Amino acid sequence: MNAVATQRMTMRHWGVFATCVFCTFGCAAVAFSVPGLCYRPVSQYLGVDVFDVSLYMTIVYLTEVVLSAPVGRLLQRFDMRIVCTAAACSTSLGFAAMSFYTELWQWYLSGVLIGFGEIVLLWLMVASLLNRWFNKRLGLVIGLSYAMTGVGGAVLNLVGQFLLGADLSGWREVYLVLGLVAFALSVPFTLFAIRSRPEDVGLKAYGAPVEASGAGDEGCCGVDLPGIPAKRAFRTWYFFALVFAGCMANVGGIFPQHFTTFYQSFVAVDRETLQAVGALMVMSGTLEAFTMAGMAGGKVLIGALESRSIQLALVVGCIGGFLGLAGIWVGGETVILPVLFGGGLLYGLIYPFVTTLLPYLTRLIFGSKAYDRISPVVLIPVNLVGAFAASGLALIYQNVGWDAFFIVGLVSIAIIYLGFSVAYRAGRKVYLEKL
């Protein structure tokens, strides 16, 4: 029997993969992994609370929720080079423009620009492009692409803390330089390295039979696998348990946006004089950098574990996150930097639950039959909760204190574990019974 010829990896495939890697390393990391660097100095400059500044991140998440459906239709109807290039410009220029702002409302305008850019680049482009261009190694390339938000966050936080300086006066330089870096790492790739579909340039998805029509569009998913219809899924109680756990996991992923504020306002300040300690303040982005490095490794680790044992992935991620957050709390109180930064590294293990574990569990519990209808519905409340958590967490430590902030985080991790465990056990049992 003759072996079926399959599509080999070409420079076009590498270009698509590189686009996803650099857009997440640059634009996505700038949007979600470094904003905490500037919350405190901007709030001091404007004479407002940190909550008021962080509210622009709430607008980012709300914009993603509102635009997810119409942007999805745009990606289906128009050349992805146009839409993705516009998104890359929107994110990078929205971030860089904050270097010139003098009024609070201007940050909120940038929130809309960044929200549009990231619903395209992070949530829709990566999955859509890679599913079209890769049959083989799809899980690997998706995992590596999303891991770049952590790698980019680690690198750019270290660059940002250098620009920020010990007196936090360089926040305008942080916005400008990192915005330009995001632009340079994204726009050349979205313009020249991608095409909407491999068939546009006479190719197939990597690993697809070269003589099979339309094989690239189906990705790696077994479209003939059984599954639960969307309407039935929405009526199950464990669907809501999964959504609730996903919402809490997104809250857990937003906590690090406030770690730099914790460091700048609590760790790097003399408790008696309330004056900044220059030797500590100059490292104000290091905690976030360690957290982002942990997140990058965590996405790879959790992704590998979940394919073998969901329970093991949950235990490793939640225990790591719990110990990490406790380490940040204790290390910050005692100003023991190895404990503080080590806690950030461990906390990165809880970060992948939204981008890695949640979609995997959704498919595992409800099957592939209606996954494309169920998954967007799951993400709507998840992003809505993220919108309120982005600024709501600032209200906690501003009004109640940092101890309450960390207690809420530790309780959230326990809820994440229980929610995902209950949803998985109940949903998987019903799914298997219907096979």
XYZ file of C-alpha atoms in Angstrom:
435
model
C 0.000 0.000 0.000
C 1.483 3.329 -1.019
C 2.008 5.925 1.693
C -0.112 9.036 1.321
C 1.984 12.081 0.480
C 1.569 14.876 3.018
C 2.355 18.566 2.987
C 5.863 19.307 4.184
C 6.913 22.310 6.235
C 7.713 25.291 4.021
C 8.917 28.827 4.574
C 5.284 29.902 4.344
C 4.392 27.664 7.292
C 7.364 28.956 9.256
C 6.273 32.512 8.469
C 2.780 31.929 9.872
C 4.244 30.361 13.009
C 6.736 33.229 13.414
C 3.906 35.761 13.079
C 1.992 34.145 15.948
C 5.139 33.921 18.091
C 6.228 37.528 17.629
C 2.727 38.997 17.915
C 2.239 37.288 21.281
C 5.811 38.076 22.394
C 5.350 41.753 21.493
C 1.774 43.026 21.306
C 0.109 40.564 23.696
C 2.871 40.836 26.300
C 2.771 44.645 26.126
C -1.018 44.616 26.476
C -1.344 42.180 29.386
C 2.035 41.491 30.997
C 3.627 44.915 31.574
C 0.873 47.495 32.309
C 1.422 47.197 36.075
C 4.835 48.845 35.712
C 3.226 52.228 35.175
C 0.044 52.106 37.281
C 1.609 53.777 40.321
C 3.737 56.476 38.641
C 0.869 57.435 36.316
C -1.582 57.648 39.232
C 0.893 59.925 41.049
C 1.333 62.100 37.972
C -2.429 62.466 37.445
C -3.217 62.764 41.168
C -5.707 59.875 41.088
C -5.975 56.401 42.612
C -4.361 53.350 41.034
C -7.897 52.043 40.475
C -8.633 54.943 38.116
C -5.589 54.171 35.974
C -6.077 50.400 35.985
C -9.641 50.963 34.765
C -8.254 51.186 31.233
C -7.572 47.441 31.436
C -11.228 46.903 32.273
C -12.022 48.728 29.040
C -9.566 46.435 27.206
C -11.476 43.337 28.356
C -14.915 44.862 27.720
C -13.850 45.849 24.219
C -12.768 42.263 23.583
C -16.168 40.990 24.687
C -18.097 43.448 22.501
C -15.930 42.974 19.402
C -15.326 39.212 19.526
C -18.243 38.279 17.245
C -17.913 41.085 14.646
C -14.133 40.693 14.490
C -14.571 36.958 13.962
C -16.713 37.741 10.932
C -14.102 40.203 9.665
C -11.431 37.500 9.781
C -13.675 35.192 7.760
C -14.544 37.781 5.087
C -11.363 39.787 4.575
C -7.680 39.154 3.975
C -6.105 38.359 7.338
C -3.087 40.475 6.458
C -5.262 43.592 6.501
C -7.182 42.805 9.686
C -4.153 41.559 11.629
C -1.962 44.471 10.550
C -4.659 46.910 11.659
C -4.841 45.062 14.984
C -1.070 45.168 15.459
C -1.037 48.908 14.769
C -3.978 49.422 17.123
C -2.289 47.630 20.047
C 1.222 48.992 19.656
C 0.220 52.561 18.856
C -2.451 52.544 21.582
C 0.253 51.598 24.093
C 2.901 53.983 22.736
C 0.423 56.888 22.679
C 0.157 56.745 26.473
C 3.642 58.233 26.517
C 2.105 61.566 25.478
C -1.109 61.576 27.526
C -1.932 64.175 30.148
C -5.607 63.388 30.911
C -7.059 60.221 32.445
C -9.714 59.749 29.745
C -6.963 59.340 27.165
C -5.852 56.091 28.806
C -9.401 54.817 28.401
C -9.247 55.577 24.691
C -6.095 53.468 24.476
C -8.010 50.718 26.269
C -10.400 50.533 23.302
C -7.524 50.455 20.808
C -5.684 47.718 22.695
C -8.899 45.725 23.186
C -9.556 45.680 19.449
C -5.972 44.702 18.712
C -5.858 41.843 21.189
C -9.209 40.247 20.409
C -7.728 39.832 16.930
C -4.124 38.932 17.670
C -4.296 36.937 20.888
C -7.724 35.333 20.925
C -8.628 34.873 17.250
C -5.599 35.120 14.965
C -3.357 32.572 16.690
C -5.940 29.794 16.875
C -7.453 30.547 13.472
C -4.208 30.832 11.506
C -2.521 27.841 13.105
C -5.605 25.651 12.688
C -5.639 26.512 8.975
C -1.907 26.051 8.421
C -1.076 23.065 10.659
C -2.552 19.574 10.834
C 0.551 18.026 12.318
C 2.111 19.460 15.508
C -0.854 21.801 15.957
C -0.877 21.492 19.746
C 2.846 22.198 19.908
C 2.769 25.343 17.771
C -0.285 26.719 19.595
C 1.353 26.042 22.971
C 4.623 27.666 21.941
C 2.816 30.692 20.521
C 0.798 31.327 23.671
C 3.867 30.716 25.851
C 5.457 33.743 24.206
C 3.185 36.048 26.204
C 5.151 34.867 29.239
C 8.553 35.057 27.594
C 7.762 38.495 26.212
C 6.436 39.611 29.584
C 9.618 38.492 31.324
C 11.908 40.250 28.853
C 9.878 43.429 28.465
C 9.372 43.863 32.224
C 13.136 43.825 32.689
C 13.542 46.349 29.872
C 10.709 48.410 31.334
C 12.162 48.535 34.837
C 15.438 49.841 33.391
C 13.570 52.599 31.540
C 11.371 53.354 34.555
C 14.292 54.022 36.889
C 14.539 54.008 40.665
C 12.361 57.131 40.978
C 9.706 55.764 38.554
C 10.038 58.921 36.457
C 10.616 57.082 33.173
C 7.066 55.849 32.669
C 6.660 57.825 29.444
C 9.758 56.127 28.040
C 8.338 52.736 29.041
C 5.153 53.333 27.069
C 6.935 54.725 24.029
C 9.787 52.232 23.745
C 7.714 49.116 24.444
C 4.980 50.309 22.101
C 7.513 50.742 19.313
C 9.036 47.334 20.105
C 5.587 45.752 19.817
C 5.043 47.502 16.473
C 8.411 46.367 15.103
C 7.831 42.760 16.173
C 4.357 42.486 14.671
C 3.608 44.648 11.637
C 6.392 43.325 9.341
C 5.138 39.778 9.998
C 1.409 40.481 9.621
C 2.089 42.334 6.368
C 4.528 39.975 4.662
C 4.616 36.570 6.392
C 1.008 35.379 6.393
C -1.788 34.475 4.024
C -5.338 33.718 5.106
C -5.161 30.069 3.964
C -2.420 27.812 2.637
C -4.551 27.184 -0.471
C -4.067 30.877 -1.344
C -0.450 30.082 -2.223
C -0.950 26.558 -3.551
C -0.160 24.730 -0.299
C -1.948 22.582 2.265
C -1.831 22.571 6.035
C 1.396 21.036 7.328
C 0.889 17.274 7.576
C -2.311 17.241 5.496
C -2.630 14.905 2.463
C -1.473 16.942 -0.511
C -4.248 15.596 -2.762
C -7.094 16.014 -0.253
C -9.335 18.996 -0.920
C -10.000 21.260 2.037
C -7.984 19.167 4.488
C -6.307 22.213 5.866
C -9.542 23.777 7.070
C -10.421 20.973 9.410
C -7.243 21.245 11.429
C -6.421 18.382 13.706
C -9.843 18.016 15.134
C -11.712 14.799 14.495
C -14.906 16.206 13.063
C -16.575 12.788 13.196
C -16.028 12.419 16.938
C -19.231 12.373 18.984
C -20.156 15.302 21.120
C -22.976 17.030 22.952
C -25.120 19.530 20.986
C -24.672 23.117 22.116
C -28.245 23.580 23.321
C -27.996 20.498 25.502
C -24.594 21.569 26.821
C -25.949 24.970 27.868
C -28.642 23.272 29.943
C -26.241 21.138 31.998
C -25.269 22.295 35.484
C -21.638 21.360 34.971
C -21.448 23.801 32.030
C -21.989 26.578 34.554
C -19.452 24.994 36.906
C -16.916 25.065 34.073
C -17.733 28.696 33.248
C -17.453 29.684 36.914
C -14.080 27.956 37.250
C -12.916 29.648 34.045
C -13.974 33.043 35.397
C -11.995 32.471 38.599
C -9.000 31.275 36.593
C -9.078 34.508 34.604
C -9.137 36.470 37.860
C -6.065 34.494 38.916
C -4.371 35.462 35.673
C -5.049 39.157 36.299
C -3.479 39.226 39.781
C 0.064 39.669 38.374
C -0.959 42.960 36.755
C -0.912 44.361 40.315
C 2.264 42.683 41.571
C 4.435 45.579 40.395
C 2.241 48.069 42.273
C 2.614 45.882 45.382
C 6.370 45.934 44.943
C 6.588 49.684 44.256
C 4.229 50.809 47.018
C 4.979 48.236 49.729
C 8.169 46.219 49.236
C 10.483 48.965 47.936
C 9.374 51.537 50.516
C 10.857 52.154 53.962
C 8.046 51.247 56.393
C 8.981 53.987 58.872
C 9.732 56.953 56.608
C 7.557 55.844 53.665
C 10.390 56.872 51.361
C 11.334 54.824 48.314
C 14.407 52.618 48.666
C 16.325 53.255 45.459
C 18.236 49.954 45.487
C 14.924 48.079 45.605
C 12.850 50.379 43.424
C 15.227 49.946 40.503
C 14.103 46.274 40.380
C 10.390 47.104 40.275
C 9.758 44.962 37.194
C 11.659 41.879 38.371
C 8.760 40.277 40.255
C 6.528 40.514 37.197
C 9.375 39.207 35.019
C 9.733 36.108 37.214
C 5.967 35.583 37.100
C 5.937 35.822 33.310
C 8.842 33.370 33.066
C 6.896 30.971 35.274
C 3.847 31.455 33.090
C 5.795 30.618 29.937
C 7.100 27.395 31.438
C 3.736 26.725 33.058
C 1.902 26.758 29.726
C 4.230 24.085 28.392
C 4.084 22.013 31.598
C 0.319 22.234 32.148
C -0.279 21.541 28.462
C 1.834 18.390 28.704
C 0.241 17.234 31.964
C -3.380 17.795 30.955
C -3.052 15.382 28.025
C -2.075 12.671 30.529
C -4.122 13.550 33.607
C -6.455 16.483 34.172
C -6.291 15.917 37.914
C -2.493 16.015 37.904
C -2.500 19.250 35.892
C -4.958 20.800 38.359
C -2.960 19.710 41.401
C 0.378 20.926 40.025
C -1.030 24.243 38.798
C -3.056 25.040 41.910
C -0.433 23.976 44.444
C 2.220 25.897 42.515
C -0.010 28.957 42.304
C -0.993 28.764 45.989
C 2.595 28.419 47.209
C 3.723 31.086 44.779
C 1.163 33.667 45.928
C 1.944 32.863 49.567
C 5.647 33.309 48.769
C 5.012 36.724 47.213
C 2.997 37.747 50.283
C 5.548 36.541 52.824
C 8.556 37.617 50.759
C 7.067 41.080 50.355
C 6.266 41.438 54.055
C 9.780 40.389 55.078
C 11.567 41.857 52.026
C 13.291 38.529 51.377
C 13.790 38.844 47.632
C 14.531 35.164 46.816
C 11.218 34.181 48.442
C 9.413 37.050 46.699
C 10.772 36.360 43.213
C 10.604 32.590 43.670
C 6.941 33.014 44.572
C 6.413 34.881 41.317
C 8.001 32.034 39.375
C 5.723 29.451 41.047
C 2.621 31.593 40.631
C 3.119 31.363 36.888
C 1.790 27.793 37.066
C -1.780 29.011 37.659
C -1.638 31.390 34.710
C -2.157 28.828 31.876
C -5.548 27.637 33.125
C -7.524 30.057 30.916
C -5.564 29.787 27.665
C -4.548 26.122 27.983
C -6.723 24.140 30.410
C -10.131 25.767 29.856
C -10.378 25.131 26.069
C -8.964 21.633 26.507
C -11.530 20.795 29.211
C -14.350 22.284 27.143
C -13.558 19.928 24.281
C -12.999 16.988 26.639
C -16.338 17.449 28.424
C -18.573 18.367 25.484
C -16.716 16.820 22.556
C -15.906 18.282 19.155
C -19.406 18.280 17.701
C -20.382 21.790 18.816
C -17.075 23.002 20.219
C -16.980 26.052 17.927
C -20.353 27.158 19.314
C -19.744 26.286 22.957
C -16.263 27.770 23.358
C -17.175 31.400 22.450
C -20.098 31.283 24.895
C -17.726 30.123 27.645
C -15.318 32.982 26.909
C -17.923 35.768 27.134
C -18.440 35.616 30.940
C -14.770 34.742 31.433
C -13.689 37.984 29.758
C -16.465 39.962 31.444
C -15.231 38.882 34.858
C -11.711 39.730 33.758
C -12.897 43.223 32.873
C -14.098 43.893 36.401
C -11.185 42.107 38.067
C -8.625 44.269 36.236
C -9.656 47.341 38.240
C -11.623 45.642 41.038
C -8.480 44.100 42.509
C -7.055 47.615 42.842
C -10.083 48.589 44.920
C -9.334 45.757 47.343
C -5.797 46.774 48.225
C -6.578 50.486 48.134
C -9.493 50.218 50.559
C -8.777 47.104 52.634
C -5.055 46.525 52.260
C -2.601 44.128 50.672
C -3.350 41.326 53.129
C -6.935 41.190 51.855
C -5.627 41.189 48.276
C -3.555 38.061 48.903
C -6.254 36.316 50.937
C -8.706 36.792 48.049
C -6.104 35.324 45.713
C -5.482 32.242 47.852
C -9.207 31.589 48.239
C -9.636 31.998 44.465
C -7.094 29.263 43.785
C -8.989 26.840 46.024
C -12.204 27.684 44.151
C -10.459 27.188 40.803
C -9.409 23.685 41.806
C -12.861 22.710 43.078
C -14.700 24.216 40.105
C -12.611 22.549 37.420
C -12.547 19.219 39.301
C -16.326 19.102 39.727
C -17.011 20.151 36.132
C -14.540 17.614 34.741
C -15.739 14.646 36.796
C -19.446 15.267 36.177
C -19.134 16.304 32.538
C -16.754 13.555 31.522
C -18.959 10.898 33.136
C -22.021 12.052 31.176
C -20.018 12.378 27.948
C -18.634 8.850 28.174
C -22.080 7.434 28.927
C -23.378 8.913 25.666
C -20.626 7.429 23.495
